[in-house]
Coordinates of C-alpha atoms (C1' of nucleotides) in Angstrom, one line a residue:
Chain A
M861 CA -4.2 -1.5 -2.5
P862 CA -3.1 -2.2 1.0
E863 CA -2.4 0.2 3.7
L864 CA -1.5 -0.8 7.3
P865 CA -4.9 -2.5 8.2
E866 CA -5.0 -4.5 5.1
V867 CA -1.3 -5.7 5.7
E868 CA -2.2 -6.4 9.3
T869 CA -5.2 -8.4 8.3
V870 CA -3.0 -10.5 5.9
R871 CA -0.5 -10.9 8.7
R872 CA -3.0 -12.3 11.0
G873 CA -4.4 -14.5 8.3
L874 CA -1.0 -16.0 7.5
E875 CA -0.2 -16.8 11.2
H876 CA -3.6 -18.5 11.7
A877 CA -3.1 -20.5 8.5
L878 CA 0.5 -21.4 8.4
V879 CA 2.3 -21.4 11.8
G880 CA 4.2 -24.5 12.4
T881 CA 4.1 -25.7 8.7
R882 CA 7.3 -26.6 7.1
V883 CA 8.5 -25.2 3.7
R884 CA 8.4 -28.1 1.1
A885 CA 9.0 -26.2 -2.0
V886 CA 9.5 -22.7 -3.5
E887 CA 8.6 -21.7 -7.1
V888 CA 9.4 -18.3 -8.6
F889 CA 7.7 -17.7 -11.8
R890 CA 9.1 -14.2 -12.5
T891 CA 11.6 -12.2 -10.7
D892 CA 11.1 -8.7 -12.1
L893 CA 8.8 -7.1 -9.4
R894 CA 9.8 -3.7 -7.8
W895 CA 13.3 -5.2 -7.4
P896 CA 14.5 -8.5 -8.6
I897 CA 13.6 -11.4 -6.5
P898 CA 16.9 -13.1 -5.2
T899 CA 15.8 -16.5 -6.2
E900 CA 18.6 -18.4 -4.6
R901 CA 18.0 -16.9 -1.2
V902 CA 14.3 -17.6 -1.5
H903 CA 15.1 -21.2 -2.1
A904 CA 17.1 -21.2 1.2
L905 CA 13.8 -21.3 3.0
V906 CA 13.1 -24.9 1.9
G907 CA 13.1 -27.2 4.9
R908 CA 12.5 -24.4 7.4
R909 CA 9.5 -24.2 9.7
F910 CA 7.2 -21.0 9.5
A911 CA 7.5 -19.5 13.0
G912 CA 5.2 -16.5 12.6
A913 CA 4.6 -13.3 10.8
A914 CA 5.5 -9.8 12.0
R915 CA 4.8 -6.5 10.3
R916 CA 6.8 -3.3 10.0
S917 CA 5.1 -0.5 8.2
K918 CA 3.4 -2.2 5.2
Y919 CA 6.1 -4.8 5.1
L920 CA 5.3 -8.4 6.1
L921 CA 8.1 -10.3 7.8
L922 CA 7.5 -13.9 7.4
E923 CA 9.8 -15.7 9.9
F924 CA 11.4 -19.2 9.4
S925 CA 13.3 -21.0 12.0
G926 CA 16.7 -22.5 11.3
T927 CA 20.3 -21.4 11.7
P928 CA 20.4 -18.7 11.0
A929 CA 16.7 -17.9 11.2
L930 CA 15.5 -16.3 7.9
S931 CA 12.9 -13.8 7.2
A932 CA 11.0 -13.2 4.0
L933 CA 10.3 -9.5 3.6
V934 CA 7.1 -9.1 1.5
H935 CA 5.6 -5.8 0.2
L936 CA 2.2 -6.0 -1.7
G937 CA 2.8 -2.7 -3.6
M938 CA -0.5 -1.4 -4.9
S939 CA -2.0 -4.6 -6.3
G940 CA -0.3 -7.5 -4.5
R941 CA -2.3 -10.3 -2.9
L942 CA -1.4 -13.3 -0.8
F943 CA -3.6 -16.3 -0.8
V944 CA -3.4 -19.6 1.2
A945 CA -4.8 -22.6 -0.4
T946 CA -4.6 -26.3 0.3
W947 CA -2.2 -28.2 -1.8
D948 CA -3.1 -31.6 -3.2
V949 CA 0.3 -33.1 -4.2
R950 CA -1.5 -35.4 -6.6
R951 CA -2.7 -32.5 -8.9
P952 CA -0.6 -29.8 -10.6
L953 CA -1.7 -26.3 -9.3
P954 CA -2.1 -24.1 -12.4
R955 CA -0.3 -20.8 -12.2
L956 CA -3.0 -18.1 -11.6
P957 CA -2.9 -15.0 -13.7
H958 CA -0.1 -12.7 -12.3
E959 CA 1.0 -15.3 -9.8
H960 CA 4.7 -14.5 -9.4
W961 CA 5.8 -16.9 -6.7
R962 CA 4.5 -19.5 -4.4
I963 CA 5.8 -21.3 -1.3
R964 CA 4.5 -24.8 -0.4
L965 CA 4.2 -25.2 3.3
G966 CA 3.0 -28.6 4.7
S967 CA -0.4 -29.3 3.1
R968 CA -0.8 -25.7 2.0
V969 CA 0.5 -23.2 -0.5
L970 CA 1.0 -19.5 -0.2
R971 CA 0.6 -17.8 -3.5
Y972 CA 1.6 -14.2 -4.5
V973 CA -0.4 -12.5 -7.2
D974 CA 0.4 -9.0 -8.2
P975 CA -0.9 -7.6 -11.6
R976 CA 1.1 -4.4 -11.4
R977 CA 4.3 -5.8 -9.9
F978 CA 5.0 -2.9 -7.6
G979 CA 5.4 -5.4 -4.7
A980 CA 8.6 -6.9 -3.4
L981 CA 10.1 -10.1 -2.1
D982 CA 13.5 -10.4 -0.3
V983 CA 14.9 -12.9 2.1
V984 CA 17.3 -11.9 4.9
D985 CA 18.8 -13.1 8.1
T986 CA 16.2 -12.5 10.7
G987 CA 18.8 -10.8 13.0
D988 CA 19.6 -8.2 10.2
V989 CA 15.9 -7.3 9.3
A990 CA 15.9 -4.0 11.2
Q991 CA 18.9 -2.8 9.2
H992 CA 17.4 -3.7 5.9
R993 CA 17.7 -0.7 3.5
L994 CA 13.9 -0.6 3.2
L995 CA 13.2 -0.6 6.9
R996 CA 16.1 1.2 8.6
D997 CA 14.8 4.7 7.9
L998 CA 11.2 4.2 8.7
G999 CA 9.3 6.3 11.2
P1000 CA 7.3 5.1 14.2
E1001 CA 4.4 2.7 14.0
P1002 CA 1.1 4.8 14.3
L1003 CA -0.4 2.2 16.7
G1004 CA 2.8 2.1 18.8
S1005 CA 3.2 3.9 22.1
S1006 CA 5.6 6.5 20.7
F1007 CA 3.1 8.0 18.2
D1008 CA 1.0 10.7 19.9
G1009 CA 0.3 14.3 19.8
A1010 CA 3.6 15.3 21.4
F1011 CA 5.5 13.4 18.8
L1012 CA 3.4 14.7 16.0
H1013 CA 3.9 18.3 17.2
G1014 CA 7.6 18.0 17.5
A1015 CA 8.0 16.2 14.2
T1016 CA 6.1 18.8 12.2
R1017 CA 7.8 22.0 13.5
K1018 CA 9.3 24.0 10.6
R1019 CA 7.7 21.6 8.0
S1020 CA 5.9 23.4 5.2
A1021 CA 4.5 20.5 3.3
P1022 CA 0.8 19.8 3.4
I1023 CA -0.1 17.8 6.5
K1024 CA -1.5 15.1 4.4
T1025 CA 1.8 14.7 2.6
F1026 CA 3.7 14.5 5.8
L1027 CA 1.4 11.8 7.1
M1028 CA 1.9 9.7 4.0
D1029 CA 5.7 10.0 4.2
A1030 CA 7.0 6.7 5.9
R1031 CA 10.0 8.6 7.4
N1032 CA 7.7 10.5 9.6
V1033 CA 5.1 7.8 10.4
V1034 CA 4.6 4.5 8.7
G1035 CA 1.4 2.8 7.4
V1036 CA -0.7 5.8 6.6
G1037 CA -1.8 5.5 3.0
N1038 CA -4.1 7.6 0.9
I1039 CA -7.4 6.2 2.3
Y1040 CA -6.6 6.5 5.9
A1041 CA -4.8 9.8 5.6
A1042 CA -8.0 11.3 4.3
E1043 CA -10.2 9.6 6.9
A1044 CA -8.0 10.6 9.8
L1045 CA -7.8 14.2 8.7
F1046 CA -11.6 14.2 8.4
R1047 CA -12.0 12.8 12.0
A1048 CA -9.5 15.4 13.3
R1049 CA -11.3 18.2 11.4
V1050 CA -7.9 19.3 9.8
R1051 CA -7.7 20.3 6.2
P1052 CA -5.2 18.1 4.2
T1053 CA -3.5 21.1 2.7
R1054 CA -2.5 22.8 6.0
P1055 CA 1.2 23.2 6.2
A1056 CA 2.3 20.6 8.8
G1057 CA 4.1 23.0 10.8
R1058 CA 1.2 25.3 11.2
L1059 CA -0.8 22.7 13.3
G1060 CA -0.9 23.7 17.0
R1061 CA -0.6 21.2 19.7
A1062 CA -4.4 20.7 20.1
A1063 CA -4.7 19.9 16.4
C1064 CA -1.7 17.5 16.6
D1065 CA -3.3 15.7 19.7
A1066 CA -6.6 15.4 17.7
L1067 CA -4.7 14.2 14.5
A1068 CA -2.7 11.6 16.4
T1069 CA -5.8 10.3 18.1
A1070 CA -7.7 10.3 14.8
V1071 CA -4.9 8.3 13.0
R1072 CA -4.8 5.7 15.7
S1073 CA -8.6 5.4 15.9
T1074 CA -9.0 5.2 12.2
L1075 CA -6.4 2.6 11.8
G1076 CA -7.6 0.7 14.8
D1077 CA -11.2 0.6 13.5
A1078 CA -10.0 -0.4 10.0
V1079 CA -8.0 -3.3 11.6
A1080 CA -11.0 -4.4 13.5
A1081 CA -13.0 -4.3 10.4
G1082 CA -10.5 -6.5 8.4
G1083 CA -9.4 -3.6 6.2
T1084 CA -10.9 -1.8 3.3
T1085 CA -12.0 -3.5 0.1
I1086 CA -12.6 -0.9 -2.6
R1087 CA -11.4 -2.5 -5.7
D1088 CA -9.7 -5.9 -5.2
Y1089 CA -8.1 -6.2 -1.8
I1090 CA -9.1 -9.4 -0.1
G1091 CA -7.7 -11.3 2.7
V1092 CA -5.7 -14.7 2.6
D1093 CA -9.0 -16.4 3.0
R1094 CA -10.4 -14.5 0.2
R1095 CA -12.8 -12.5 2.5
S1096 CA -13.4 -8.8 1.9
G1097 CA -12.7 -6.1 4.5
R1098 CA -15.6 -4.1 5.7
F1099 CA -14.1 -0.7 6.6
Q1100 CA -15.2 0.7 3.3
Q1101 CA -18.7 1.0 4.9
Q1102 CA -17.2 3.5 7.3
L1103 CA -15.4 5.7 4.9
A1104 CA -16.7 9.3 5.5
V1105 CA -14.8 11.1 2.7
Y1106 CA -12.5 8.9 0.6
G1107 CA -13.8 8.4 -2.8
R1108 CA -16.9 10.6 -2.1
A1109 CA -16.3 13.7 -4.0
G1110 CA -19.7 15.4 -4.7
E1111 CA -21.5 13.6 -1.9
P1112 CA -22.7 15.3 1.2
C1113 CA -20.5 15.3 4.3
P1114 CA -21.9 12.9 6.8
E1115 CA -21.5 15.5 9.6
C1116 CA -22.6 18.8 7.9
Q1117 CA -24.0 17.9 4.4
A1118 CA -21.6 20.1 2.6
L1119 CA -20.3 18.5 -0.6
I1120 CA -17.0 16.6 -0.3
R1121 CA -14.3 17.9 -2.5
R1122 CA -11.4 16.3 -4.3
L1123 CA -8.1 17.7 -5.0
V1124 CA -4.7 16.5 -5.9
L1125 CA -1.7 16.5 -3.4
G1126 CA 1.6 15.0 -4.3
G1127 CA 0.0 13.3 -7.3
R1128 CA -2.6 11.5 -5.1
S1129 CA -6.4 12.1 -4.9
T1130 CA -7.4 13.8 -1.7
F1131 CA -10.9 14.0 -0.2
F1132 CA -12.1 16.4 2.4
C1133 CA -15.1 18.4 3.7
P1134 CA -14.5 22.1 3.1
R1135 CA -16.8 23.0 5.9
C1136 CA -15.7 20.6 8.8
Q1137 CA -12.0 20.7 8.0
R1138 CA -10.1 23.8 8.6
Chain B
dA342 C1' 17.4 18.7 4.7
dA343 C1' 13.0 19.0 2.7
dT344 C1' 10.2 19.0 -1.2
dC345 C1' 8.6 18.0 -5.8
dC346 C1' 8.0 15.2 -9.6
dC347 C1' 8.4 11.1 -12.2
dC348 C1' 8.3 6.6 -12.7
dC349 C1' 7.6 1.4 -12.2
dC350 C1' 3.1 -1.6 -14.3
dT351 C1' -1.6 -3.6 -15.5
dG352 C1' -6.4 -3.3 -15.7
dG353 C1' -10.9 -1.2 -14.8
dT354 C1' -13.9 2.7 -15.7
dT355 C1' -15.2 6.8 -18.0
dG356 C1' -16.2 9.7 -21.7
dC357 C1' -16.1 10.9 -26.3
Chain C
dT27 C1' -19.0 -0.7 -30.1
dG28 C1' -14.3 1.0 -30.0
dC29 C1' -10.7 3.3 -28.4
dA30 C1' -8.1 6.6 -25.7
dA31 C1' -7.6 9.0 -21.6
dC32 C1' -7.6 8.7 -16.9
dC33 C1' -7.4 6.7 -12.6
dA34 C1' -5.9 3.3 -8.8
dG35 C1' -5.0 1.5 -1.9
dG36 C1' 2.8 2.4 -2.7
dG37 C1' 6.9 4.4 -2.4
dG38 C1' 11.9 4.7 -4.2
dG39 C1' 14.9 7.9 -6.4
dG40 C1' 16.7 11.8 -8.5
dA41 C1' 16.5 16.7 -9.4
dT42 C1' 15.9 21.2 -7.3

DNA sequence: AATCCCCCCTGGTTGC
DNA sequence: TGCAACCAGGGGGGAT
């Protein structure tokens, strides 16, 4: 479900709703997500104050004060959602379908729901977060200052993989999932199947700009809601209204009216305009 | 080192 | 209507 804009939207929602609250209780209903939830360490959050939420790639880093400071590393996988609700201590809060853990903070509760259980939860010392095995090998943030055409050009030399596959590999650049890879390649007029190493400098400039503008527009729109993504406040994203090619096989290209095509790359559906994208 | 393929899991949609 | 096949926004891990 979530790519970078959706995770960023969730991050902002969590900060807005929860900064300054204190952890009152933790409940883990089932531990078998992508990796086993370390229940003991999660319980170490009790009593700490929620200091803020950061994001690295599609990982949320929920920061809790204390000595040492702890961070909860949360990944939503394909179908994970986080909700914030008010917690009335006088009433039991029934477990939602597929609700796997919850953290009670002040008068609120943060609930994690994930039908497919591809998500993850870990708790680590905040000072060690960057060296976490899931974070240490990640490429640059696409909205950060180091990601530009020069970087993309350098990183793609001698790479034969399709440019879309390259963009979606988090070791190269993080946060670009299936929707936004398709949309950015359309904006840059680059065909998804092009071998990455065959992109010239001008194409790399256009693509880096397109990745940044696509993700930036999507963040501004609160993400993309196609099936079931919604924010912590249960509001939908709006970027789906701006999708040019994703999910539109057989429909006319908004630029040239040629019919959008679908093919499979690396096992993932890929949408592009055969006339605009070369 | 880079690439390819499989897999984890549940549920909604599609097509016969 | 019923049922099976297919598809889904991620990404680690092992084989090649």
